Coordinates of C-alpha atoms and ligand atoms in Angstrom, one line a residue:
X1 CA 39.6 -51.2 -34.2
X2 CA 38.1 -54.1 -32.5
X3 CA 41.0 -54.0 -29.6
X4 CA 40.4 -50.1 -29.5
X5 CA 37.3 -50.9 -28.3
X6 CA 38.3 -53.3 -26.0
X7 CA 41.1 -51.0 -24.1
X8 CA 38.4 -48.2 -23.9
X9 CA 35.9 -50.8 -22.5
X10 CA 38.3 -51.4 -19.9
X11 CA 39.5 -48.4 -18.9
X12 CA 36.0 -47.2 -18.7
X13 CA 35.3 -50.0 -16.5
X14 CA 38.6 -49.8 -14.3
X15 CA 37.4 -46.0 -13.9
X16 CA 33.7 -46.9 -12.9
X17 CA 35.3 -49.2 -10.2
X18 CA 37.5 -46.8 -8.8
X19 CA 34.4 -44.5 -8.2
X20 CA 33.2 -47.9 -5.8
X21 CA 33.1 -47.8 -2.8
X22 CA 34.6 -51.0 -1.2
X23 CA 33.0 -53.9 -3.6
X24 CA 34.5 -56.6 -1.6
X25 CA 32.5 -56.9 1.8
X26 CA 29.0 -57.5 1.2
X27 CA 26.6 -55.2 2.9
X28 CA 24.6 -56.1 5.8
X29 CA 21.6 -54.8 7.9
X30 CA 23.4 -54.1 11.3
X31 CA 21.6 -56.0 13.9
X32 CA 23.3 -54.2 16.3
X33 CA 21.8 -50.9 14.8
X34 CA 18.4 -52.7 14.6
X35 CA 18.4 -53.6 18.2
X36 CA 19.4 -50.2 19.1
X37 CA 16.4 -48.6 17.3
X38 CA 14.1 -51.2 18.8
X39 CA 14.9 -50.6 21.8
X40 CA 14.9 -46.9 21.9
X41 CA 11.3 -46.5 20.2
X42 CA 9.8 -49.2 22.4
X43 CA 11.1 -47.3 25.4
X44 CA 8.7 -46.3 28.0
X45 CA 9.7 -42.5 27.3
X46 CA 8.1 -42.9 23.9
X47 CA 4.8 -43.5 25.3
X48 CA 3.6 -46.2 23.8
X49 CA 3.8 -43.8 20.5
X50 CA -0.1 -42.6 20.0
X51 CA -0.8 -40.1 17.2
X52 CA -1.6 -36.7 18.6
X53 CA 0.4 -37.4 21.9
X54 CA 3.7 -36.6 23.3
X55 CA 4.4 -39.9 21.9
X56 CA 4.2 -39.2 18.5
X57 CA 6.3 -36.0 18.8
X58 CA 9.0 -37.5 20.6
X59 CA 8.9 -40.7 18.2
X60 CA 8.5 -38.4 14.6
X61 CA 11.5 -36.4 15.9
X62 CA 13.6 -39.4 16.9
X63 CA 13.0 -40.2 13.5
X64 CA 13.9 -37.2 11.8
X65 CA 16.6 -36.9 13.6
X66 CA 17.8 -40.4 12.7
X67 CA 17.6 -40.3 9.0
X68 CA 19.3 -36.8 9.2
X69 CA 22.3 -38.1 10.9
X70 CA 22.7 -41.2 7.6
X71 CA 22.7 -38.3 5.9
X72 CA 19.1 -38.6 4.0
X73 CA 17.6 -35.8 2.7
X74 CA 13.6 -34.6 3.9
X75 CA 11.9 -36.2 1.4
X76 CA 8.8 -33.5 1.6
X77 CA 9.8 -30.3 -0.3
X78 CA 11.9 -29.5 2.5
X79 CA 10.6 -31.0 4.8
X80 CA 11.0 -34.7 6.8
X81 CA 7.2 -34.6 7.7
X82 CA 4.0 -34.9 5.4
X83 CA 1.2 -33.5 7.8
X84 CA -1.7 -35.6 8.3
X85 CA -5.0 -34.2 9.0
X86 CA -7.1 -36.6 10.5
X87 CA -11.1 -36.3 11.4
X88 CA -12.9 -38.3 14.5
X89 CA -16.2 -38.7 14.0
X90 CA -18.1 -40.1 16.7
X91 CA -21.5 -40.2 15.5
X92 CA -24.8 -41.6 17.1
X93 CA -27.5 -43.5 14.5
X94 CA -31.4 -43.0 15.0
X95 CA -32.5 -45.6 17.1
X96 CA -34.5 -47.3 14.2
X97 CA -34.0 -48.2 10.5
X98 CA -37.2 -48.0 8.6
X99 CA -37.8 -50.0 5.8
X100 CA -40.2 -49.1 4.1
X101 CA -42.6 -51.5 1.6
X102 CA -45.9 -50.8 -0.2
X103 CA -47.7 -53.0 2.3
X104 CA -46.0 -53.1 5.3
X105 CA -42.8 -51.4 7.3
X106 CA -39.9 -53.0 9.0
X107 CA -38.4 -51.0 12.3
X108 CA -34.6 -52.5 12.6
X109 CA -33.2 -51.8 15.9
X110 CA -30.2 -49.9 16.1
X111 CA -27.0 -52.4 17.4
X112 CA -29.3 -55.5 17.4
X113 CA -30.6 -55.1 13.7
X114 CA -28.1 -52.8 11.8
X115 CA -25.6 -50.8 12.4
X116 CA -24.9 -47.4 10.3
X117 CA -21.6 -45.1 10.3
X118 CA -20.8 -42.1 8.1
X119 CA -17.5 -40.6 6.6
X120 CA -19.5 -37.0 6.0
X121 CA -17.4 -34.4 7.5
X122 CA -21.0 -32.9 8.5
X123 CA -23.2 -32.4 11.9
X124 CA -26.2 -34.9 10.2
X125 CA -26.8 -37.2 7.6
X126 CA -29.4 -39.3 6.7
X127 CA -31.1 -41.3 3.7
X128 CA -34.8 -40.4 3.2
X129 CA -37.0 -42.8 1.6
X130 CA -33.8 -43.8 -0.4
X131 CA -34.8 -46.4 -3.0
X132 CA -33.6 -50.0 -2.1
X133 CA -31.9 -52.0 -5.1
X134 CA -30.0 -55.3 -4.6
X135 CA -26.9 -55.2 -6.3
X136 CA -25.5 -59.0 -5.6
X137 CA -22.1 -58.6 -3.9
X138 CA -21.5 -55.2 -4.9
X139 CA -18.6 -56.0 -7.5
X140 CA -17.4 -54.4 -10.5
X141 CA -14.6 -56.2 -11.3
X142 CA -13.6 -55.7 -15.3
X143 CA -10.6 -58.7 -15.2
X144 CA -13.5 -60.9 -14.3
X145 CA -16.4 -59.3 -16.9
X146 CA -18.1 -58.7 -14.0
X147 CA -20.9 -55.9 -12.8
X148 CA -23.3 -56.2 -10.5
X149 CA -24.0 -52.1 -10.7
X150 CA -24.7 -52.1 -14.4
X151 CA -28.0 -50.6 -16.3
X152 CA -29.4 -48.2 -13.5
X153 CA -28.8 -44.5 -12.0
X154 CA -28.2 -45.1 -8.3
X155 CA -28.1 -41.1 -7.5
X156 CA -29.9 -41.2 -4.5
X157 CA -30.2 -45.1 -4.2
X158 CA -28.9 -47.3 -1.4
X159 CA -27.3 -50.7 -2.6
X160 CA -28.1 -53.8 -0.8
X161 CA -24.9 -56.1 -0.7
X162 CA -23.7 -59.8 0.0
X163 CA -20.3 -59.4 1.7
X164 CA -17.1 -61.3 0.2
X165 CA -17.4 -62.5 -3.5
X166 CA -18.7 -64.9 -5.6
X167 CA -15.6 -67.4 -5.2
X168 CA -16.4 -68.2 -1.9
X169 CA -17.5 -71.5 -1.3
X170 CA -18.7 -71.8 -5.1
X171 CA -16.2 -75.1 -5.0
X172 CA -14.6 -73.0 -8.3
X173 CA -11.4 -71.9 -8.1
X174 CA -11.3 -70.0 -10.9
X175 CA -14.1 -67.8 -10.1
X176 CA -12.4 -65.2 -8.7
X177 CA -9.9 -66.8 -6.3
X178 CA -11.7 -69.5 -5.1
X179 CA -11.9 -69.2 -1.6
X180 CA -8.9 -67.0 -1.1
X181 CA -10.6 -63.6 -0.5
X182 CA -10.0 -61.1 -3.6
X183 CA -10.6 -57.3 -2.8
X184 CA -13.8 -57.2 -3.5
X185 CA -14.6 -59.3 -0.8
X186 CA -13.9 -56.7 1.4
X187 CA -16.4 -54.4 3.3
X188 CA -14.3 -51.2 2.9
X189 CA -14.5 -52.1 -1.7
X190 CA -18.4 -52.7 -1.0
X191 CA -18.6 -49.0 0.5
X192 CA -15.8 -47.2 -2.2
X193 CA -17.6 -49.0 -5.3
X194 CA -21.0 -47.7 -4.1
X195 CA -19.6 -44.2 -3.4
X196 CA -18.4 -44.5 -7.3
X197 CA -21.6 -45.4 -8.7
X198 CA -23.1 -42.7 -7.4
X199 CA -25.6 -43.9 -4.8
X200 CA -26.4 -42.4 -1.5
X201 CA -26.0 -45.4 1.4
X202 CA -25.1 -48.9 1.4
X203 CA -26.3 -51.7 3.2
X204 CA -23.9 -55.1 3.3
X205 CA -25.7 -58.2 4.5
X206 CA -24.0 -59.9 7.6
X207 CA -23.2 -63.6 7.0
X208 CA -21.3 -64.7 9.3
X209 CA -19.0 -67.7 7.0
X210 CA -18.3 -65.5 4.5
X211 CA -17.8 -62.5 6.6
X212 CA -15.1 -64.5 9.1
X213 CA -16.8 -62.6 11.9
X214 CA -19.9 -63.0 14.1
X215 CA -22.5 -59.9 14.6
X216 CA -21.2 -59.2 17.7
X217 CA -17.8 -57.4 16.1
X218 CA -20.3 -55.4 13.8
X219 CA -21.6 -54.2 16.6
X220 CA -18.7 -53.6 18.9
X221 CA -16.9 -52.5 16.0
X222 CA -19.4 -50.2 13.7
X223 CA -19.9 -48.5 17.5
X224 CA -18.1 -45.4 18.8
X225 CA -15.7 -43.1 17.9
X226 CA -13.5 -43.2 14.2
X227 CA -10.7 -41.6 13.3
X228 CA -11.0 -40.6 9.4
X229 CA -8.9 -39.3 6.6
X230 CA -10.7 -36.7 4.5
X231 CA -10.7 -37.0 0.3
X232 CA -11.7 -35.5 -2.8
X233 CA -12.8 -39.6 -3.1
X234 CA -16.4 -39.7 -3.2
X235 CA -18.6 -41.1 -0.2
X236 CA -21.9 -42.2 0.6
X237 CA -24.5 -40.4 3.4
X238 CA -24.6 -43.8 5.2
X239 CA -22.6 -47.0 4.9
X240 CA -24.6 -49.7 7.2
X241 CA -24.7 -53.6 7.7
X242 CA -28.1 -55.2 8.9
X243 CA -28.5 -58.7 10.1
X244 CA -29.2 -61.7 7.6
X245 CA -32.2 -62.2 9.9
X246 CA -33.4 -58.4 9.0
X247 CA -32.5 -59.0 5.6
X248 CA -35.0 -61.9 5.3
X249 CA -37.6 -59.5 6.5
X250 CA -36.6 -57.1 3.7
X251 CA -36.5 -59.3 0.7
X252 CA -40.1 -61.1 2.1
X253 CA -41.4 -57.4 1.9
X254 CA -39.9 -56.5 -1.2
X255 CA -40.3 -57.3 -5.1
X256 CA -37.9 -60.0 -4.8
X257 CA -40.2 -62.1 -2.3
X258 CA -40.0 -65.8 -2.5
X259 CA -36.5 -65.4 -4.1
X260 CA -33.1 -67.4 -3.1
X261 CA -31.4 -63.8 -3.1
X262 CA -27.9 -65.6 -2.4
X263 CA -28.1 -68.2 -5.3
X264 CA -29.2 -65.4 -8.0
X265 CA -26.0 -62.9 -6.9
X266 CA -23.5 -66.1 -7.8
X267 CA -24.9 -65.4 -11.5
X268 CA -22.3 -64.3 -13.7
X269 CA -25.3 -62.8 -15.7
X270 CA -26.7 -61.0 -12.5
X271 CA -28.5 -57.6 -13.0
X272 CA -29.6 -55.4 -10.0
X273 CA -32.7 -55.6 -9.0
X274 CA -35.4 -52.7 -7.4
X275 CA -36.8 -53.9 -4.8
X276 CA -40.0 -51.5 -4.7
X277 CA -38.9 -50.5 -0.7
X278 CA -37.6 -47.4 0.6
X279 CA -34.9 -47.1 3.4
X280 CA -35.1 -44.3 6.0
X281 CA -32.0 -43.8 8.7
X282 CA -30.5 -40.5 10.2
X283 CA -27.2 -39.9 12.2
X284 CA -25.8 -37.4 14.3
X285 CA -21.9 -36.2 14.4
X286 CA -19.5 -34.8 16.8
X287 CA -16.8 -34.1 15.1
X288 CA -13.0 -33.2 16.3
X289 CA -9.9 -32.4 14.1
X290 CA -6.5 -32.5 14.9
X291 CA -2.7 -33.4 12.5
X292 CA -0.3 -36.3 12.9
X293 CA 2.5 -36.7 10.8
X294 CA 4.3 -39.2 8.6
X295 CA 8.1 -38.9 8.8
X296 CA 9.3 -39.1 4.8
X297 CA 13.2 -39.3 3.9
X298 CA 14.9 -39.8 0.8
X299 CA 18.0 -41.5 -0.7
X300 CA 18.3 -39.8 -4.1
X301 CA 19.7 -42.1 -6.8
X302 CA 22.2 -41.4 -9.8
X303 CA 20.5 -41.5 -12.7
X304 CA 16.8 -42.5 -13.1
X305 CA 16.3 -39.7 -9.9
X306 CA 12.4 -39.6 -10.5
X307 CA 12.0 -43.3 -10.2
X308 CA 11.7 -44.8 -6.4
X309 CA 11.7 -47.6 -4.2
X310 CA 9.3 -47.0 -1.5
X311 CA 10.0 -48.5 2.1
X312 CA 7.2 -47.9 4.6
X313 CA 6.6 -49.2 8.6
X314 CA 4.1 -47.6 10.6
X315 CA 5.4 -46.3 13.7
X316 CA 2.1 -45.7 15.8
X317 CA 0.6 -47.7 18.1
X318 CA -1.8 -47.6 20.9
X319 CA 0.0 -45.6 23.6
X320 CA -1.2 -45.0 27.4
X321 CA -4.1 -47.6 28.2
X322 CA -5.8 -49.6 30.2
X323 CA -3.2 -51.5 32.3
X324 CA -2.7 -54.8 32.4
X325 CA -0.7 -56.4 35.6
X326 CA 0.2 -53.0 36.1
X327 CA 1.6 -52.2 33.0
X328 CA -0.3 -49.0 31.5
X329 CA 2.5 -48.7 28.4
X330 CA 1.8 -50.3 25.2
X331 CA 5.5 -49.8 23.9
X332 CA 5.0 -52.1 20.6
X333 CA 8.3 -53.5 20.2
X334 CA 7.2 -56.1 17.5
X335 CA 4.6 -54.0 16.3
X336 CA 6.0 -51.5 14.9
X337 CA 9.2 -51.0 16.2
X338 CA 10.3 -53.4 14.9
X339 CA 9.3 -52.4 11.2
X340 CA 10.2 -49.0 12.2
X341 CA 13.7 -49.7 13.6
X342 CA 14.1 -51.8 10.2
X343 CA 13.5 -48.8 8.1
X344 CA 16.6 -46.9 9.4
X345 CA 18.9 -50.7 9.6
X346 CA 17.6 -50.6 5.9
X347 CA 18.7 -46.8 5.3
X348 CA 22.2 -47.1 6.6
X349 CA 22.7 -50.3 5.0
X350 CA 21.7 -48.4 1.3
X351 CA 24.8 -45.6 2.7
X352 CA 26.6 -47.9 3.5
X353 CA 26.6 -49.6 -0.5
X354 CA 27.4 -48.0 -3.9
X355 CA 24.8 -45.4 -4.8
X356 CA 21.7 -46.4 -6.5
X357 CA 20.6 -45.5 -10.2
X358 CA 17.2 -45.0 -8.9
X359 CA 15.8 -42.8 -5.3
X360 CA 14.8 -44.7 -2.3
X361 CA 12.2 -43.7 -0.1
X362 CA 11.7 -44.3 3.8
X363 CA 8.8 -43.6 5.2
X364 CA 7.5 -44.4 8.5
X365 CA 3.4 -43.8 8.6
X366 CA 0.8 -42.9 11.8
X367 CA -2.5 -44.2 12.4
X368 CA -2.2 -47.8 10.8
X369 CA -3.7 -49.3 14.2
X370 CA -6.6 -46.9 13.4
X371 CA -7.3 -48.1 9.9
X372 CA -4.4 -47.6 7.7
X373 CA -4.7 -43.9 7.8
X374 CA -1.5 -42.7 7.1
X375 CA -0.9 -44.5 4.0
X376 CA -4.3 -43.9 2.9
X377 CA -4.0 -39.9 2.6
X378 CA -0.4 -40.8 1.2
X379 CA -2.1 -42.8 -2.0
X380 CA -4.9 -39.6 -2.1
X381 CA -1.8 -37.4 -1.9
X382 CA 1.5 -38.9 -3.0
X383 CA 4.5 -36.9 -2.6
X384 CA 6.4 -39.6 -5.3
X385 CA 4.3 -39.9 -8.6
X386 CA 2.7 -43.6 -8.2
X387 CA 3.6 -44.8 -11.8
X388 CA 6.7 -43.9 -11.4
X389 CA 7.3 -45.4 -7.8
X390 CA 8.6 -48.9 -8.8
X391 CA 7.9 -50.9 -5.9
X392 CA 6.6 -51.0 -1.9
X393 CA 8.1 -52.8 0.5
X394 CA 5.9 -52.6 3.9
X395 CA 7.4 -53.9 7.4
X396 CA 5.3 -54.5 9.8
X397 CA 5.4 -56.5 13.5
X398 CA 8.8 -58.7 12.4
X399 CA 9.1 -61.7 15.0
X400 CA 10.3 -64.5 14.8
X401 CA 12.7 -67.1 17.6
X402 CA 15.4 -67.1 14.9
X403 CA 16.3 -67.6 11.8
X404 CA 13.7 -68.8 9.4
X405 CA 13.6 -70.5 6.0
X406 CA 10.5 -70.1 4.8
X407 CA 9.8 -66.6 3.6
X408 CA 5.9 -66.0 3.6
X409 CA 4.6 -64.1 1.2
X410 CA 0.9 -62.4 1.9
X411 CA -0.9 -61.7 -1.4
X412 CA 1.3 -64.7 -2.7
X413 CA 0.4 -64.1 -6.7
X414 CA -0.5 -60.8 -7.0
X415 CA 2.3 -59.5 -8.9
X416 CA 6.3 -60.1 -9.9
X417 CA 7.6 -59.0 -6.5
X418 CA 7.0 -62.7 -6.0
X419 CA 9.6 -63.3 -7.9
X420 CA 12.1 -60.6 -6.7
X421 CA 11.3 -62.5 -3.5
X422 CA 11.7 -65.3 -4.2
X423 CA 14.9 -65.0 -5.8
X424 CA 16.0 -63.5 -3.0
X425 CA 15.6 -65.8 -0.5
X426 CA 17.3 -68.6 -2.5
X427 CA 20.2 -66.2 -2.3
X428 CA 19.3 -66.9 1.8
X429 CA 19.3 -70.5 0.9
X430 CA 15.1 -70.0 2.0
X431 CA 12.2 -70.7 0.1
X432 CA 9.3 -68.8 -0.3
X433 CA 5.1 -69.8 0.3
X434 CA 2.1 -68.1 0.3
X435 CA -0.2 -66.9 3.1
X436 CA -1.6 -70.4 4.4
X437 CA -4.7 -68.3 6.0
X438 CA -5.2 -66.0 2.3
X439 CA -8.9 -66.4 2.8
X440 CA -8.7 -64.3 6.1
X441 CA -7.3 -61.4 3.8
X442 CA -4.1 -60.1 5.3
X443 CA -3.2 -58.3 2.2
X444 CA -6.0 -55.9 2.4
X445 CA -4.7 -55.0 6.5
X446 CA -1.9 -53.2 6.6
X447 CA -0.1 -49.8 4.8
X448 CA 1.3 -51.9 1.6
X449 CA -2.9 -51.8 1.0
X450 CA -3.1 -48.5 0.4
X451 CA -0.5 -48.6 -2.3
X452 CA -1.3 -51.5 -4.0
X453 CA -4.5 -49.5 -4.7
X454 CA -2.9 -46.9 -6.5
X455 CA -1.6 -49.4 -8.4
X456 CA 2.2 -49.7 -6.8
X457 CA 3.0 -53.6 -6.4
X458 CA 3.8 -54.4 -2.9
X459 CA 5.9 -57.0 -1.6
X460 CA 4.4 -57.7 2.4
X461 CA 6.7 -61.0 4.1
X462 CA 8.1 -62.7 7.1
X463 CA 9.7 -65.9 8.2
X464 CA 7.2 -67.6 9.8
X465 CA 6.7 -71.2 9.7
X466 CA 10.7 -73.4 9.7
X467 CA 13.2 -72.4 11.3
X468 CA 17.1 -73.2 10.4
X469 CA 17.7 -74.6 13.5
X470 CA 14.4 -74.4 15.8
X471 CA 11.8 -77.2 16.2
X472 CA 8.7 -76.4 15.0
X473 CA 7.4 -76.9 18.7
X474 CA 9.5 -73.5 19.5
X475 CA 8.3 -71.7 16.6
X476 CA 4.5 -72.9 17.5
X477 CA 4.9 -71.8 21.1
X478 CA 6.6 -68.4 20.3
X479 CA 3.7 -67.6 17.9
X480 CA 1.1 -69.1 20.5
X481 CA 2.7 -66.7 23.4
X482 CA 3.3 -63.8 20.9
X483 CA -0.8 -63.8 19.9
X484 CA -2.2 -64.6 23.3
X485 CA 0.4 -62.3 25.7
X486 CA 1.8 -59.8 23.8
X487 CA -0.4 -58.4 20.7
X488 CA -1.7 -55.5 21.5
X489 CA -0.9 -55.7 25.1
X490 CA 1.8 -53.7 27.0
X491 CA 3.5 -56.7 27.6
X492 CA 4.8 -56.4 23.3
X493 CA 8.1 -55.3 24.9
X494 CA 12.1 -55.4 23.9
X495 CA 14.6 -56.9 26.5
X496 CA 18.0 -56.8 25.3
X497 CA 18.7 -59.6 27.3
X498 CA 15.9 -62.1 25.6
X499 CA 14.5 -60.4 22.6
X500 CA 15.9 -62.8 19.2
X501 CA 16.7 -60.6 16.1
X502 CA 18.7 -63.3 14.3
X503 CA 15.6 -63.6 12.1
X504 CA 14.5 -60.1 11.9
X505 CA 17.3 -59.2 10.9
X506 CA 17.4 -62.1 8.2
X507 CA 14.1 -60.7 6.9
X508 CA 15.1 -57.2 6.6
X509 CA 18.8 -58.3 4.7
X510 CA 16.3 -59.8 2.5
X511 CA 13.8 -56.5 2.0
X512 CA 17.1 -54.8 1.3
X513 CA 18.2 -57.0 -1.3
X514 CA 15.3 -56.9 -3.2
X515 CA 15.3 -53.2 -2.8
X516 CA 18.6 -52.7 -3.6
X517 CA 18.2 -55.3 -6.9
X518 CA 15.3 -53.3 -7.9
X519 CA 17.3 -49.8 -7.4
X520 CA 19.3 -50.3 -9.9
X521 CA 17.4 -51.7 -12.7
X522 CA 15.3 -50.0 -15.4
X523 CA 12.5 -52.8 -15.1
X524 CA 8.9 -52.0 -13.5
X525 CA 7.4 -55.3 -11.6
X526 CA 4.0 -55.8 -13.3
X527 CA 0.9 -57.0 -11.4
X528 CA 0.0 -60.5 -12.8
X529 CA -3.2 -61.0 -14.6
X530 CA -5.9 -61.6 -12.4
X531 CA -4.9 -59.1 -10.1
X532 CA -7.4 -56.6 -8.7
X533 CA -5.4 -54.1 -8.4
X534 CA -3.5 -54.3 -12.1
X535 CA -6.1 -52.4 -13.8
X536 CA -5.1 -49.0 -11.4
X537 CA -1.4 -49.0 -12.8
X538 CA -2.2 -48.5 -16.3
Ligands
ZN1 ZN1 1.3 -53.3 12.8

């Protein structure tokens, strides 16, 4: 019986291999390919590729057209494009902020005191008399048995909020992350958590430490024209920041005067407080509409079909602007073609290997130079259920003057991606390290973001800091070059001739592997406890 078995085991595995394609070479991403695409997309006829331009036709077509020849299928119902409606709101604030106290009134200067933006789809906003309550730093964070909203009705209300979280600077690293900047740090939670409790505006105090930023990129930032992505999510009337300075003035005319308002929002024990003063604001809208698209294909798998591995690269970027030594293109060869090229290296190498048991997804997103749109009406509209989509693996701006060892990991102990990483790159004979700068927040800044909050975990990583067989004083000067000349600039160009892909390409080889290991597994990566975002997977 026992030898039965065996002889049927064997057949059954002689016959499985027979279905193989060639097991014997081991699959690569084709640099050649790679360069190809690079160099295509960071052409000068794609224009630089700006949503809503003849750029973004020509570059969503190109990539239609280039998954359709590897023989994908559209991974949209049909379709290789999910449309993307997108909103600019360019909307002009009163001139004044009033607040309003039982004895005397503060007038905040528009720009110089506070700035104040809405996502309201709607000619005017405004908050009337709105009831001021400090709410600490804003946080409701469960994992930490935190809540700084807890015990009142804030319909109507307008939070006041300290901006990053209580870790900061606390000298405690296990109060929250320590320095390292968790999600609720971020401006963009302060406003969603607000908008969830209910209340009608928010405003975050500047600081500028904990903020990383000065006032002056409030104001040249919270100024202008925005390009929007609208939800079901719910929003507030007005999302503003105000000076600490103004802020002083607010608390010395409120209930809370005399109080160290920093010191008491570091309380675990911190409940919010009224502050017997009424805020008064109003802005105007002009408001445009128009579609962009992100280009979705699909690798269906053999067995678990309805499970995926989701690639994604955005392939926007700035387009036609203001020249610089001439040079009026911003053609974005590291960022994104290169991340965009690497999606369709990636899909031909997964053709090119044994089918997978599960589906692999490629999907190359607009408007991440805008704010992450793309990706953000993906998560509020997923074409792939989210708790069944396994894994993200985001690309995005892949430079590097050759091959590196290190493999840097941003949001380094979030969850067990980590792992399939790291295991990875000791395949590479690399090694892996986290974000040296996590407390700048680089997790929270590009598309993996906006899956990681709908509770997919997200592997985001480059070689960055050793190379194999480049001094340190090369790597240093290509970053220093790279940051000073290039980002952002029209001069982010390929040249076939100069442009090193040795690395890139080592980077990618090792995004497909961990693809590729996770495509044909049954196992889910889990988010690690701690994680902000593990409580949105359950
Ligand atoms: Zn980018």
């Amino acid at each position: 019986m026992k030898n039965c078995l065996k002889i049927i085991v064997i057949v059954l595995f002689i016959s499985c291999e027979n279905n193989k394609k060639d097991t014997t070479t081991i699959v690569e991403v084709d640099q050649t390919t790679l360069a190809h695409h690079i160099e295509r997309l960071a052409s000068d006829e794609f224009l630089g590729r700006k949503p809503f331009t003849e750029g973004e036709v020509k570059t969503v077509n190109y990539l239609k057209d280039e998954f359709e020849k590897l023989g994908l299928l559209p991974g949209n119902d049909g379709s290789f494009f999910q449309e993307v409606p997108m909103v600019e709101i360019d909307g002009t604030p009163s001139e004044t902020m009033i607040i309003a106290g039982k004895n005397e009134s503060i007038a905040l200067t528009r720009l110089q005191d506070f700035v104040a933006t809405t996502n309201k789809v709607v000619p005017d906003v405004s908050l009337e008399n709105s009831e001021l309550v400090y709410a600490g730093y804003g946080i409701v964070a469960p994992e930490y048995g935190w809540n700084d909203y807890e015990g009142i009705d804030w319909k109507g209300k307008t939070a006041v909020v300290l901006i990053n979280d209580p870790g900061f600077k606390s000298g405690d690293s296990t109060l929250f992350k320590g320095n390292e900047m968790t999600y609720y740090g971020r401006w963009t939670y302060k406003y969603e958590e607000a908008a969830r409790q209910g209340a009608a505006g928010v405003l975050i105090i500047h600081d500028t430490e904990p903020a990383s930023y000065g006032w002056n990129v409030i104001e040249s930032s919270w100024s202008g024209a925005k390009l929007i992505i609208e939800s079901d999510l719910p929003i507030l009337n007005v999302e503003s920041w105000i000076s600490g300075e103004s802020a002083q003035k607010m608390f010395d005319a409120s209930a809370m005067k005399g109080q160290d308002y920093k010191t008491l929002a570091s309380n675990k024990n911190f409940t919010p407080v009224p502050l017997d003063v009424n805020v008064s604001v109003a802005i105007k809208n002009k408001i445009k509409k128009d579609v962009s698209k992100n280009v979705v294909a699909l690798l269906p798998g053999t067995d678990s079909k309805d499970e995926y591995i989701m690639y994604t690269a955005h392939w926007d970027h700035f387009g036609v602007g203001k020249p610089i030594d001439g040079d009026s293109i911003y053609n974005g060869a590291v960022d994104n073609a290169s991340g965009t090229a690497g999606l369709l290296a990636i899909a031909e190498a997964f053709k090119k290997s044994n089918p997978t048991k599960r589906s692999i997804v490629f999907m190359a997103l607009t408007g991440e130079e805008q704010g992450l749109l793309g990706s953000a009406y993906y998560a509020v509209n997923p074409i792939y259920n989210p708790k069944k989509t396994v894994a993200n693996i985001n690309i995005d701006a892949l430079a590097s003057p050759g091959k590196m060892k290190d493999l840097t990991i941003t949001g380094y102990g979030q969850s067990e991606m980590d792992e399939y990483a790291k295991e990875a790159a000791l395949k590479q004979n690399r090694y892996i390290i986290p974000d040296p700068e996590a407390e700048k927040g680089y997790f929270f800044r590009s598309d993996h973001f906006n899956f990681a909050k709908i509770g997919i975990p997200a592997l985001y990583a480059s070689g960055s800091y050793e190379g194999f067989d480049i001094s340190i004083e090369a790597i240093t000067k290509f970053k220093e070059d790279y940051g000073m000349y290039k980002y952002h600039q029209p001069s982010d160009e390929y040249h076939a001739e100069t442009t090193e892909l040795s690395g890139v390409q080592l980077d990618l080889q090792l995004f497909f592997k961990v693809g590729l290991k996770l495509s044909n597994e049954d196992y889910f990566p889990k988010w690690y406890n701690g994680s902000e975002f593990k409580g949105a997977r359950k």
